[in-house]
Amino acid sequence: MFPFGVDYYPEHWPEERWPRDARLMHEARINVVRLAEFAWSRLEPEEGRFDFDWLDRAIDVLAGHGIRVILGTPTASMPPWLASKHPDVFMTLQDGKRRTYGNRRNYCPTSETYRLYSRRITQAMAEHYADNPHVIGWQTDNELGGQTGGCYCEACREDFGRWLQERYGSLDKLNEQWGAVFWSHVYNTWSEIPAPLESGSSPNPGLALDWKRFASDAYVDFQQEQIDILRELSPQKFITHNLMGFRFDQLNYFDLAEPLDFVGYDIYVRMQWTIENEVDPSLAALGHDTMRGLKRQNHWVIEQQSGSGGWEIVSVAPRPGELRLWAYQSIAHGADGIIFFRWRTARWGTEQYWHGVLDHHGEPGRRYSEIQQMGHEIHVLGDLIQGSEVRAEVAILHHYDTRWAFQIQQNNPSFSYAEHVKQIYRGFYRQNVPVDVVHPATELSGFKIVVAPALYVLPGEVADNLQQYVQGGGTLLITARSGVKDEANAVVEQPLPGLLAPIAGVAVEEYDSLPSWKSNGLAFEAPGLEGETLESAIWADVLTPTTAEVVARYTREYYAGRPAITLNHAGAGRVLYAGTLAGSELFTRLARWLLELASIEPLLETPHGVEATARWKNGRRLLFLLNHNESSATVTLDHDYRNLLREGAVVSGNVSLAPYEVMILQ
Ligand code: GLA
Ligand code: ZN
């Protein structure tokens, strides 16, 4: 059964209401709910006194309608008794101020005290629900790492010292790799090493990157403690966590996902923070492809938008059809479960305006009908979809060390690693070419094209991996600021792109960091592109080819006429080096060129705003067409299909998609 559900907070509503909620859910074909991830003060009202009765009763009511349950460990928001007894559990922000009670996600992940309480509630829940047949799985905590910049307290600093000791073994090695001699920062003891507090000003980049790794590990360890307990005491149930896609950049999500059975994803396509912006469906698509890439396996959506978002500001209302469209987009990108956040809009609390399937008043309305429609559709089609896989011939490498190193040193004030990746991703997305977003050390031979955007921190094993991929016949695109740093965040000794120079067949002779009001022209001369001109921005590597051919040259500044983009043949493969970091048309154009070079066919050509994706099962393909436009759009099909959302009606030739319409074609 395809998991289709809602996040539900029975503790927000009188118990007399629960049966009606369960009945309405059932009538929308909801078969799973997530519960309890913010219910600590109801589950452990006082230290050591656990109360599961109410939750048992809620689960029974839901089970009476065939609805199964995922339970969240409630550690993302601590109860007041814990906070007042142990003020040291609060996180300290980078400015040195300790957080205080009143919100959530405010604990220090290394705090021994907090970890003790977190293990205790996890253990009590695991024991109590291990044999409950209606509880099918666990969610650890909630959006680990979110809403803050991490903890900088003294306990964390001490832990950082231990972490460094493990990583470097000796202070001599640490001092050498960080180049601590610069400004005389040579450390004699581990305890001298500071946290990169604001009061310390711009830190040593080596220290700063290790701190980010350490801070990520702290959450990974925190989660692991819960997972160990759940695996031991409740081995029959799956464990997941709700992550935040490509958007969130504080934790190494590859590490966080590793011990999970599958990745959960919270996707809000239209947030209240971006009320002025148009929805950009490519960002949701990138989020899904990133989540699917963490374990190279299908994921679930644990929170799918069910209404306007809102804390202080209320976001634009989802247009009729959008919620369903977005949920199908999740499925089209590999989601094997959809859970809407949330069932009913809360009357209280910070998220009063984060709208659920039902409004505050609790009566079914437009959004309920839309989700009910989808529930019925999924009831029919779910088995066909579930377990089918997205197949991508293009991979984009996502590297957290690099992302963090750019947070530490932006290089150019207009540069954002995330924006750079998005721009490259869109180049493929717009042409309906599926993409996997994967770890740089992953096996790449299955991909026809690999893109390594600005791979700034380049571990030797990643360089080897890329070299092997190219030698074996792969097509690799790398961009400026690749291979600049070693793993200690020191600049490498060889000419750029460092360890990638041999396969790129090029050396960066010098570079120019461009102000936001300047760009440079590119004149193309490679076959297939000759005569074209485009603008590039942010960064200009001036290239000296060793074995590479010139693809494009700059047209302005003192380096006019010098190579900007090159193509090198290495082994059975080739490397395209783009010595620039932006250009709104540039990466779309380069993607199209690479697709031709690597003989990759788009799934289908579609008009602007209509997305095509596919999932495969048993050699059969499901083609998803998603019209993100508020107007109808016409798509020309490549042959006859059956439209599974219209009882298998045959469609062919030019088909019109209504605003926000979805087609699943077989
Ligand atoms: C996140 C959280 C939820 C809720 C929603 C809406 O994804 O996991 O608890 O806060 O956002 O803000
Ligand atoms: Zn701390």
Tab-separated table of C-alpha atoms and ligand atoms in Angstrom, residues 9 34 37-38 104 142-143 147 242 244 266 268 273 303 311 341 351 354, ligand 1:
chain	number	residue	atom	x	y	z
A	9	TYR	CA	-1.333	16.422	16.472
A	34	ARG	CA	3.060	10.827	11.850
A	37	GLU	CA	7.378	14.557	17.387
A	38	PHE	CA	6.547	17.647	19.441
A	104	ARG	CA	12.393	24.716	19.609
A	142	ASN	CA	12.737	16.675	13.755
A	143	GLU	CA	14.730	18.484	11.072
A	147	GLN	CA	16.711	26.985	12.561
A	242	ASN	CA	12.864	14.428	8.019
A	244	MET	CA	15.340	19.586	4.304
A	266	ASP	CA	10.064	18.103	4.223
A	268	TYR	CA	7.490	23.412	1.131
A	273	TRP	CA	9.422	33.861	3.676
A	303	GLU	CA	5.985	16.934	5.288
A	311	TRP	CA	4.382	32.173	11.248
A	341	PHE	CA	1.902	18.744	6.941
A	351	GLU	CA	2.628	28.092	13.584
A	354	TRP	CA	0.908	27.201	8.851
B	1	GLA	C1	9.081	22.149	9.366
B	1	GLA	C2	8.835	21.373	10.628
B	1	GLA	C3	7.421	21.382	11.055
B	1	GLA	C4	6.811	22.709	10.805
B	1	GLA	C5	6.899	23.043	9.348
B	1	GLA	C6	6.267	24.368	9.009
B	1	GLA	O1	9.271	21.429	8.222
B	1	GLA	O2	9.310	20.067	10.617
B	1	GLA	O3	7.374	21.082	12.430
B	1	GLA	O4	7.496	23.645	11.535
B	1	GLA	O5	8.238	23.135	8.998
B	1	GLA	O6	7.009	25.438	9.513
